[in-house]
Amino acid sequence: MQHFLDITDFSRADLEDLLQLAVELKREHFAGGNRPVLRGKVLAMVFQKPSLRTRVSFDMGMRHLGGDALYLSPAEIGLGKRESVADVARVLSGYCQAIMARVFQHEHILQLAQYASVPVINGLSDASHPCQALADVLTIQEKFGKVEGLTVTFVGDGNNVARSLMQACVILGANFRIATPPGYEMAESDLENARKFATAGATVSAFIDPIPAVENADVLYTDVWTSMGQEAETAQRLQVFPPYQLNSALVSHASRDAQVLHCLPAHRGEEITDEVADGRHSWLFPQAENRMHAQKAVLHQLLAN
Ligand code: CP
Ligand code: NVA
C-alpha cells in the first residue's frame, strides 16, 4: 500500500486485511497499549477545513503507535495559494514520514500523492472520505459480525461521505441504497462505477422517496445537508431536505435492530433528531471512536515496515 486516497484503490481482500488489522490494534490498545511500531515517525496533518474527529483520531493514533503528528491549520499552509500543492508535497516529504490532508478539491489530494515521496492519506475532499468509510464498515462489522449481505441505506445529500460509504459497502458485498432529493443525487456515473466494484452480488439502488429506501434496511446513515464549502447554499438546502430527516418515523421502516450511523458533526434537528441520535439504534459514538482504530490500521500499513 503506497497511499490511502480512495476506497476504490483497494480490493475486497485489501479492505478485509485493513479491517482485521484494525480489530487487532483495537484489542491491543485496550489490553495495555499498542506497540510503538511508528517510533520516530511524524505525520503532517494539512487542514484546509475544520475538524474534530479527523484531527484528534490521527493525532492520538500516531501517539498510541509511538509516533507523533503535526497539525497545520488552514491559515498556515495556504495549499495551492501561498505555495503550489506540488511544492508543499516536496517540502513536507523532507520533514515528515507521511502526509494526511483535508482539502476542498480532490485534485489536490492527487497532486500531493503525485509529488510527495512519502505516503499521502485523504482526510476528506469534495469527492470522498475514505477514512470515514473504513471506520463505518468496521462499526457495521462489529455489530453484525459481517458486512456482506447487509443492506445499508444512506439518506440525504449524495456527497463525499455517501460516495465512499457506497464504495466500501459494495466492495465488501453489502447492498447500498441511497435516497436523495431531486437535484442532489449521486451522479449516475458514480453509481455505475460502484457497481463495477461490487462483490457477492451486492446491488446499488437510488431512490427519491426515502421510505422504500429505508424499508427493512440493516444500517441507516445520514450526514449534514450542507457540507463544508457549500455554506452559501444553506438556506436553499434547508428548504429541500426536511423530508430526508432521520427521525423515529423514518427509522420505524427499517429493520427492528437497525443500526443508525452518522459521520458527525451532526446538525441535530436537521438531518437527524435527538431522539434518533441518542436512541437505541444509535451507534454514533462507537463509530466516531472507530475512526482512530481504523486509521491506526492505515498508518500501520503505510508506515510500520
Ligand atoms: N467525520 C469527520 O470527518 O469529522 P471531522 O470533520 O470533525 O474530522
Ligand atoms: N459531508 C461533510 C462531512 C464532514 C465530515 C463535509 O464534507 O463537510
mmCIF file of C-alpha atoms and ligand atoms in Angstrom:
data_model
loop_
_atom_site.group_PDB
_atom_site.id
_atom_site.type_symbol
_atom_site.label_atom_id
_atom_site.label_comp_id
_atom_site.label_asym_id
_atom_site.label_seq_id
_atom_site.Cartn_x
_atom_site.Cartn_y
_atom_site.Cartn_z
ATOM 1 C CA MET A 1 0.000 0.000 0.000
ATOM 2 C CA GLN A 2 1.563 3.280 -1.155
ATOM 3 C CA HIS A 3 -1.139 5.859 -0.307
ATOM 4 C CA PHE A 4 -4.678 5.898 1.115
ATOM 5 C CA LEU A 5 -6.568 8.102 -1.329
ATOM 6 C CA ASP A 6 -9.833 6.373 -2.214
ATOM 7 C CA ILE A 7 -11.695 3.209 -1.243
ATOM 8 C CA THR A 8 -11.797 2.004 -4.865
ATOM 9 C CA ASP A 9 -7.990 1.796 -4.903
ATOM 10 C CA PHE A 10 -8.395 -1.343 -2.766
ATOM 11 C CA SER A 11 -9.687 -4.831 -3.396
ATOM 12 C CA ARG A 12 -12.033 -6.666 -1.089
ATOM 13 C CA ALA A 13 -9.039 -8.614 0.289
ATOM 14 C CA ASP A 14 -7.129 -5.355 0.952
ATOM 15 C CA LEU A 15 -10.081 -3.876 2.848
ATOM 16 C CA GLU A 16 -10.573 -7.081 4.819
ATOM 17 C CA ASP A 17 -6.872 -7.037 5.761
ATOM 18 C CA LEU A 18 -7.215 -3.433 6.966
ATOM 19 C CA LEU A 19 -10.323 -4.304 8.976
ATOM 20 C CA GLN A 20 -8.603 -7.319 10.526
ATOM 21 C CA LEU A 21 -5.599 -5.192 11.458
ATOM 22 C CA ALA A 22 -7.904 -2.514 12.921
ATOM 23 C CA VAL A 23 -9.602 -5.159 15.075
ATOM 24 C CA GLU A 24 -6.198 -6.423 16.296
ATOM 25 C CA LEU A 25 -4.877 -2.919 17.021
ATOM 26 C CA LYS A 26 -8.082 -2.021 18.869
ATOM 27 C CA ARG A 27 -7.773 -5.154 21.001
ATOM 28 C CA GLU A 28 -4.088 -4.451 21.660
ATOM 29 C CA HIS A 29 -4.872 -0.820 22.578
ATOM 30 C CA PHE A 30 -7.363 -1.877 25.247
ATOM 31 C CA ALA A 31 -5.127 -4.696 26.506
ATOM 32 C CA GLY A 32 -2.345 -2.422 27.745
ATOM 33 C CA GLY A 33 -1.478 -0.325 24.709
ATOM 34 C CA ASN A 34 -0.119 -0.616 21.189
ATOM 35 C CA ARG A 35 3.483 -1.494 20.478
ATOM 36 C CA PRO A 36 5.477 1.613 19.405
ATOM 37 C CA VAL A 37 5.911 0.470 15.809
ATOM 38 C CA LEU A 38 5.926 4.061 14.491
ATOM 39 C CA ARG A 39 8.614 5.376 16.835
ATOM 40 C CA GLY A 40 10.431 8.352 15.273
ATOM 41 C CA LYS A 41 7.754 8.814 12.584
ATOM 42 C CA VAL A 42 5.755 12.014 12.214
ATOM 43 C CA LEU A 43 2.508 12.517 10.296
ATOM 44 C CA ALA A 44 1.993 16.006 8.826
ATOM 45 C CA MET A 45 -1.711 16.891 9.007
ATOM 46 C CA VAL A 46 -2.711 19.570 6.494
ATOM 47 C CA PHE A 47 -6.191 21.012 7.027
ATOM 48 C CA GLN A 48 -7.970 23.390 4.646
ATOM 49 C CA LYS A 49 -11.211 22.928 6.625
ATOM 50 C CA PRO A 50 -12.135 22.472 10.315
ATOM 51 C CA SER A 51 -12.086 19.066 12.006
ATOM 52 C CA LEU A 52 -12.589 17.379 15.356
ATOM 53 C CA ARG A 53 -12.553 13.652 14.636
ATOM 54 C CA THR A 54 -10.027 13.529 11.816
ATOM 55 C CA ARG A 55 -7.542 15.717 13.611
ATOM 56 C CA VAL A 56 -7.779 14.089 17.024
ATOM 57 C CA SER A 57 -8.097 10.486 15.853
ATOM 58 C CA PHE A 58 -4.999 10.741 13.645
ATOM 59 C CA ASP A 59 -3.028 12.563 16.335
ATOM 60 C CA MET A 60 -3.931 10.030 19.031
ATOM 61 C CA GLY A 61 -3.457 7.127 16.635
ATOM 62 C CA MET A 62 0.102 8.252 15.892
ATOM 63 C CA ARG A 63 0.850 8.743 19.596
ATOM 64 C CA HIS A 64 -0.514 5.313 20.516
ATOM 65 C CA LEU A 65 1.736 3.733 17.876
ATOM 66 C CA GLY A 66 4.800 5.548 19.230
ATOM 67 C CA GLY A 67 4.943 8.298 16.609
ATOM 68 C CA ASP A 68 3.858 11.915 16.508
ATOM 69 C CA ALA A 69 1.624 14.202 14.457
ATOM 70 C CA LEU A 70 1.949 17.811 13.409
ATOM 71 C CA TYR A 71 -1.195 19.920 12.898
ATOM 72 C CA LEU A 72 -1.086 22.524 10.132
ATOM 73 C CA SER A 73 -4.160 24.766 10.135
ATOM 74 C CA PRO A 74 -5.867 26.325 7.088
ATOM 75 C CA ALA A 75 -4.252 29.668 7.967
ATOM 76 C CA GLU A 76 -0.703 28.289 7.840
ATOM 77 C CA ILE A 77 -0.160 26.410 4.594
ATOM 78 C CA GLY A 78 -2.384 28.128 2.059
ATOM 79 C CA LEU A 79 -2.330 24.952 -0.045
ATOM 80 C CA GLY A 80 -2.264 25.970 -3.713
ATOM 81 C CA LYS A 81 -2.442 29.664 -2.807
ATOM 82 C CA ARG A 82 0.612 30.678 -0.780
ATOM 83 C CA GLU A 83 2.501 27.813 -2.340
ATOM 84 C CA SER A 84 1.812 25.237 -5.048
ATOM 85 C CA VAL A 85 0.466 21.863 -3.972
ATOM 86 C CA ALA A 86 3.484 20.179 -5.596
ATOM 87 C CA ASP A 87 5.942 22.285 -3.596
ATOM 88 C CA VAL A 88 4.078 21.679 -0.333
ATOM 89 C CA ALA A 89 4.279 17.938 -1.065
ATOM 90 C CA ARG A 90 8.019 18.085 -1.799
ATOM 91 C CA VAL A 91 8.839 20.192 1.257
ATOM 92 C CA LEU A 92 6.774 18.159 3.728
ATOM 93 C CA SER A 93 8.331 14.942 2.369
ATOM 94 C CA GLY A 94 11.695 16.201 3.603
ATOM 95 C CA TYR A 95 10.488 16.695 7.180
ATOM 96 C CA CYS A 96 7.753 14.131 7.809
ATOM 97 C CA GLN A 97 7.202 10.440 7.081
ATOM 98 C CA ALA A 98 3.587 10.767 5.860
ATOM 99 C CA ILE A 99 1.048 13.452 4.928
ATOM 100 C CA MET A 100 -2.658 13.457 5.767
ATOM 101 C CA ALA A 101 -4.618 16.226 4.052
ATOM 102 C CA ARG A 102 -8.167 17.588 4.194
ATOM 103 C CA VAL A 103 -8.816 19.651 1.088
ATOM 104 C CA PHE A 104 -11.548 21.289 -0.974
ATOM 105 C CA GLN A 105 -10.561 19.933 -4.393
ATOM 106 C CA HIS A 106 -9.923 16.209 -4.695
ATOM 107 C CA GLU A 107 -7.403 17.080 -7.402
ATOM 108 C CA HIS A 108 -5.182 18.483 -4.637
ATOM 109 C CA ILE A 109 -5.071 15.088 -2.901
ATOM 110 C CA LEU A 110 -3.987 13.508 -6.181
ATOM 111 C CA GLN A 111 -1.317 16.174 -6.692
ATOM 112 C CA LEU A 112 0.024 15.690 -3.161
ATOM 113 C CA ALA A 113 0.338 11.962 -3.854
ATOM 114 C CA GLN A 114 1.992 12.640 -7.203
ATOM 115 C CA TYR A 115 4.678 14.944 -5.829
ATOM 116 C CA ALA A 116 5.260 13.602 -2.300
ATOM 117 C CA SER A 117 7.922 10.969 -1.742
ATOM 118 C CA VAL A 118 6.076 9.806 1.399
ATOM 119 C CA PRO A 119 2.604 8.214 1.751
ATOM 120 C CA VAL A 120 -0.428 10.512 1.428
ATOM 121 C CA ILE A 121 -3.765 9.945 3.197
ATOM 122 C CA ASN A 122 -7.035 11.574 2.088
ATOM 123 C CA GLY A 123 -8.588 13.117 5.212
ATOM 124 C CA LEU A 124 -11.657 14.292 3.213
ATOM 125 C CA SER A 125 -12.065 16.014 -0.129
ATOM 126 C CA ASP A 126 -15.093 17.265 -2.045
ATOM 127 C CA ALA A 127 -15.219 13.821 -3.701
ATOM 128 C CA SER A 128 -14.571 11.331 -0.913
ATOM 129 C CA HIS A 129 -13.899 10.495 2.724
ATOM 130 C CA PRO A 130 -12.252 7.059 2.685
ATOM 131 C CA CYS A 131 -11.033 7.152 6.327
ATOM 132 C CA GLN A 132 -14.636 7.662 7.391
ATOM 133 C CA ALA A 133 -15.861 4.769 5.243
ATOM 134 C CA LEU A 134 -13.255 2.400 6.671
ATOM 135 C CA ALA A 135 -14.380 3.270 10.215
ATOM 136 C CA ASP A 136 -18.009 2.870 9.116
ATOM 137 C CA VAL A 137 -17.577 -0.662 7.818
ATOM 138 C CA LEU A 138 -15.565 -1.539 10.944
ATOM 139 C CA THR A 139 -18.527 -0.314 13.036
ATOM 140 C CA ILE A 140 -21.028 -2.277 10.935
ATOM 141 C CA GLN A 141 -18.881 -5.412 11.178
ATOM 142 C CA GLU A 142 -18.651 -5.050 14.979
ATOM 143 C CA LYS A 143 -22.438 -5.006 15.330
ATOM 144 C CA PHE A 144 -23.426 -7.598 12.745
ATOM 145 C CA GLY A 145 -20.295 -9.766 12.665
ATOM 146 C CA LYS A 146 -20.129 -9.225 8.886
ATOM 147 C CA VAL A 147 -20.778 -6.674 6.173
ATOM 148 C CA GLU A 148 -21.642 -8.979 3.247
ATOM 149 C CA GLY A 149 -25.335 -9.442 2.622
ATOM 150 C CA LEU A 150 -26.492 -6.490 4.745
ATOM 151 C CA THR A 151 -28.470 -3.541 3.353
ATOM 152 C CA VAL A 152 -27.039 -0.100 4.067
ATOM 153 C CA THR A 153 -29.193 2.962 3.298
ATOM 154 C CA PHE A 154 -27.876 6.493 3.110
ATOM 155 C CA VAL A 155 -30.498 9.253 3.364
ATOM 156 C CA GLY A 156 -29.638 12.853 2.455
ATOM 157 C CA ASP A 157 -27.131 14.522 0.169
ATOM 158 C CA GLY A 158 -25.276 12.442 -2.437
ATOM 159 C CA ASN A 159 -21.973 13.715 -1.075
ATOM 160 C CA ASN A 160 -18.366 12.745 -0.333
ATOM 161 C CA VAL A 161 -19.291 10.619 2.710
ATOM 162 C CA ALA A 162 -22.064 8.807 0.823
ATOM 163 C CA ARG A 163 -19.744 8.063 -2.107
ATOM 164 C CA SER A 164 -17.000 6.457 -0.019
ATOM 165 C CA LEU A 165 -19.537 4.564 2.089
ATOM 166 C CA MET A 166 -21.185 3.179 -1.067
ATOM 167 C CA GLN A 167 -17.833 2.014 -2.389
ATOM 168 C CA ALA A 168 -16.789 0.318 0.850
ATOM 169 C CA CYS A 169 -20.180 -1.388 1.231
ATOM 170 C CA VAL A 170 -20.360 -2.888 -2.246
ATOM 171 C CA ILE A 171 -16.708 -3.960 -2.307
ATOM 172 C CA LEU A 172 -17.440 -5.874 0.905
ATOM 173 C CA GLY A 173 -20.658 -7.352 -0.541
ATOM 174 C CA ALA A 174 -23.328 -5.197 1.154
ATOM 175 C CA ASN A 175 -26.281 -3.782 -0.783
ATOM 176 C CA PHE A 176 -26.277 0.007 -0.894
ATOM 177 C CA ARG A 177 -29.333 2.225 -1.260
ATOM 178 C CA ILE A 178 -29.366 5.987 -1.367
ATOM 179 C CA ALA A 179 -32.333 8.365 -1.058
ATOM 180 C CA THR A 180 -31.711 11.953 -2.121
ATOM 181 C CA PRO A 181 -33.899 14.883 -3.141
ATOM 182 C CA PRO A 182 -34.011 15.647 -6.871
ATOM 183 C CA GLY A 183 -31.013 17.758 -7.778
ATOM 184 C CA TYR A 184 -28.845 16.294 -5.010
ATOM 185 C CA GLU A 185 -28.471 12.755 -6.376
ATOM 186 C CA MET A 186 -25.253 10.836 -6.580
ATOM 187 C CA ALA A 187 -24.084 11.060 -10.203
ATOM 188 C CA GLU A 188 -25.185 8.124 -12.351
ATOM 189 C CA SER A 189 -21.505 7.607 -13.249
ATOM 190 C CA ASP A 190 -20.674 7.150 -9.539
ATOM 191 C CA LEU A 191 -23.434 4.573 -9.110
ATOM 192 C CA GLU A 192 -22.270 2.734 -12.245
ATOM 193 C CA ASN A 193 -18.660 2.845 -11.122
ATOM 194 C CA ALA A 194 -19.570 1.415 -7.703
ATOM 195 C CA ARG A 195 -21.466 -1.449 -9.362
ATOM 196 C CA LYS A 196 -18.246 -2.435 -11.132
ATOM 197 C CA PHE A 197 -16.535 -2.939 -7.778
ATOM 198 C CA ALA A 198 -19.381 -4.914 -6.168
ATOM 199 C CA THR A 199 -18.724 -8.414 -4.838
ATOM 200 C CA ALA A 200 -21.087 -11.194 -3.720
ATOM 201 C CA GLY A 201 -23.870 -9.842 -5.963
ATOM 202 C CA ALA A 202 -24.159 -6.582 -3.983
ATOM 203 C CA THR A 203 -26.531 -4.055 -5.540
ATOM 204 C CA VAL A 204 -26.626 -0.256 -5.724
ATOM 205 C CA SER A 205 -30.010 1.493 -5.922
ATOM 206 C CA ALA A 206 -31.001 5.141 -5.919
ATOM 207 C CA PHE A 207 -34.345 6.492 -4.654
ATOM 208 C CA ILE A 208 -36.128 9.819 -4.391
ATOM 209 C CA ASP A 209 -38.628 8.571 -1.775
ATOM 210 C CA PRO A 210 -36.781 7.778 1.466
ATOM 211 C CA ILE A 211 -39.375 5.302 2.776
ATOM 212 C CA PRO A 212 -38.800 2.444 0.281
ATOM 213 C CA ALA A 213 -35.052 3.116 0.561
ATOM 214 C CA VAL A 214 -35.164 2.551 4.315
ATOM 215 C CA GLU A 215 -37.569 -0.438 4.213
ATOM 216 C CA ASN A 216 -36.003 -3.336 6.169
ATOM 217 C CA ALA A 217 -32.513 -1.822 5.957
ATOM 218 C CA ASP A 218 -29.926 -3.041 8.467
ATOM 219 C CA VAL A 219 -27.983 0.223 8.595
ATOM 220 C CA LEU A 220 -29.287 3.780 8.209
ATOM 221 C CA TYR A 221 -26.792 6.552 7.594
ATOM 222 C CA THR A 222 -27.049 10.286 7.209
ATOM 223 C CA ASP A 223 -24.766 13.325 7.036
ATOM 224 C CA VAL A 224 -25.212 17.096 7.090
ATOM 225 C CA TRP A 225 -27.298 18.641 4.309
ATOM 226 C CA THR A 226 -24.704 21.356 3.689
ATOM 227 C CA SER A 227 -21.095 20.236 3.539
ATOM 228 C CA MET A 228 -18.084 22.384 4.333
ATOM 229 C CA GLY A 229 -17.543 24.787 1.437
ATOM 230 C CA GLN A 230 -21.262 24.848 0.450
ATOM 231 C CA GLU A 231 -22.342 27.315 3.140
ATOM 232 C CA ALA A 232 -23.783 29.761 0.577
ATOM 233 C CA GLU A 233 -26.396 27.084 -0.311
ATOM 234 C CA THR A 234 -27.556 26.534 3.287
ATOM 235 C CA ALA A 235 -30.911 28.354 3.046
ATOM 236 C CA GLN A 236 -31.803 26.634 -0.229
ATOM 237 C CA ARG A 237 -30.867 23.209 1.125
ATOM 238 C CA LEU A 238 -32.877 23.738 4.326
ATOM 239 C CA GLN A 239 -35.980 24.058 2.138
ATOM 240 C CA VAL A 240 -35.348 20.884 0.158
ATOM 241 C CA PHE A 241 -34.010 18.345 2.641
ATOM 242 C CA PRO A 242 -36.534 18.125 5.566
ATOM 243 C CA PRO A 243 -38.368 15.048 4.126
ATOM 244 C CA TYR A 244 -34.984 13.273 4.399
ATOM 245 C CA GLN A 245 -34.583 13.784 8.140
ATOM 246 C CA LEU A 246 -33.635 10.622 10.027
ATOM 247 C CA ASN A 247 -36.363 10.690 12.681
ATOM 248 C CA SER A 248 -38.239 7.991 14.583
ATOM 249 C CA ALA A 249 -40.947 7.776 11.924
ATOM 250 C CA LEU A 250 -38.425 7.059 9.176
ATOM 251 C CA VAL A 251 -36.353 4.686 11.352
ATOM 252 C CA SER A 252 -39.531 2.687 12.097
ATOM 253 C CA HIS A 253 -39.497 1.448 8.475
ATOM 254 C CA ALA A 254 -36.048 -0.138 8.874
ATOM 255 C CA SER A 255 -35.170 -3.499 10.362
ATOM 256 C CA ARG A 256 -36.079 -3.804 14.077
ATOM 257 C CA ASP A 257 -32.424 -3.906 15.055
ATOM 258 C CA ALA A 258 -31.201 -1.364 12.524
ATOM 259 C CA GLN A 259 -28.007 0.490 13.301
ATOM 260 C CA VAL A 260 -28.006 4.269 12.814
ATOM 261 C CA LEU A 261 -24.725 5.893 11.785
ATOM 262 C CA HIS A 262 -23.661 9.493 11.105
ATOM 263 C CA CYS A 263 -20.120 10.592 10.357
ATOM 264 C CA LEU A 264 -20.572 13.696 12.590
ATOM 265 C CA PRO A 265 -20.599 16.611 13.136
ATOM 266 C CA ALA A 266 -24.416 16.386 13.269
ATOM 267 C CA HIS A 267 -26.809 19.269 12.878
ATOM 268 C CA ARG A 268 -29.313 17.888 15.336
ATOM 269 C CA GLY A 269 -32.859 18.862 14.430
ATOM 270 C CA GLU A 270 -31.930 18.997 10.756
ATOM 271 C CA GLU A 271 -30.719 15.716 9.209
ATOM 272 C CA ILE A 272 -31.146 13.730 12.446
ATOM 273 C CA THR A 273 -33.327 14.186 15.532
ATOM 274 C CA ASP A 274 -32.019 13.972 19.098
ATOM 275 C CA GLU A 275 -34.387 11.071 19.610
ATOM 276 C CA VAL A 276 -32.625 9.026 16.927
ATOM 277 C CA ALA A 277 -29.076 10.273 17.594
ATOM 278 C CA ASP A 278 -29.403 9.357 21.281
ATOM 279 C CA GLY A 279 -31.812 6.451 20.877
ATOM 280 C CA ARG A 280 -31.443 2.694 20.965
ATOM 281 C CA HIS A 281 -30.479 2.377 17.297
ATOM 282 C CA SER A 282 -27.653 4.913 17.520
ATOM 283 C CA TRP A 283 -24.032 3.822 17.163
ATOM 284 C CA LEU A 284 -22.738 7.323 16.514
ATOM 285 C CA PHE A 285 -20.122 7.442 19.237
ATOM 286 C CA PRO A 286 -18.620 3.956 18.817
ATOM 287 C CA GLN A 287 -18.468 4.908 15.122
ATOM 288 C CA ALA A 288 -16.584 8.136 15.906
ATOM 289 C CA GLU A 289 -14.166 6.235 18.164
ATOM 290 C CA ASN A 290 -13.583 3.707 15.401
ATOM 291 C CA ARG A 291 -12.074 6.456 13.242
ATOM 292 C CA MET A 292 -8.993 6.117 15.433
ATOM 293 C CA HIS A 293 -8.868 2.323 15.407
ATOM 294 C CA ALA A 294 -9.414 2.094 11.637
ATOM 295 C CA GLN A 295 -6.833 4.775 10.850
ATOM 296 C CA LYS A 296 -4.249 3.056 13.031
ATOM 297 C CA ALA A 297 -4.518 0.152 10.599
ATOM 298 C CA VAL A 298 -3.929 2.543 7.676
ATOM 299 C CA LEU A 299 -0.939 4.159 9.414
ATOM 300 C CA HIS A 300 0.456 0.739 10.303
ATOM 301 C CA GLN A 301 0.161 -0.490 6.707
ATOM 302 C CA LEU A 302 1.734 2.664 5.272
ATOM 303 C CA LEU A 303 4.491 3.258 7.804
ATOM 304 C CA ALA A 304 5.293 0.299 10.025
ATOM 305 C CA ASN A 305 7.507 -1.646 7.642
HETATM 306 N N1 CP B 1 -16.401 12.812 10.469
HETATM 307 C C1 CP B 1 -15.370 13.698 10.386
HETATM 308 O O1 CP B 1 -14.525 13.644 9.497
HETATM 309 O O2 CP B 1 -15.337 14.633 11.388
HETATM 310 P P1 CP B 1 -14.413 15.922 11.421
HETATM 311 O O3 CP B 1 -14.868 16.828 10.325
HETATM 312 O O4 CP B 1 -14.643 16.522 12.785
HETATM 313 O O5 CP B 1 -12.988 15.489 11.233
HETATM 314 N N1 NVA B 2 -20.035 15.923 4.106
HETATM 315 C C1 NVA B 2 -19.400 16.612 5.207
HETATM 316 C C2 NVA B 2 -18.637 15.623 6.052
HETATM 317 C C3 NVA B 2 -17.926 16.196 7.245
HETATM 318 C C4 NVA B 2 -17.142 15.168 7.991
HETATM 319 C C5 NVA B 2 -18.497 17.705 4.678
HETATM 320 O O1 NVA B 2 -17.814 17.490 3.672
HETATM 321 O O2 NVA B 2 -18.476 18.788 5.265
#
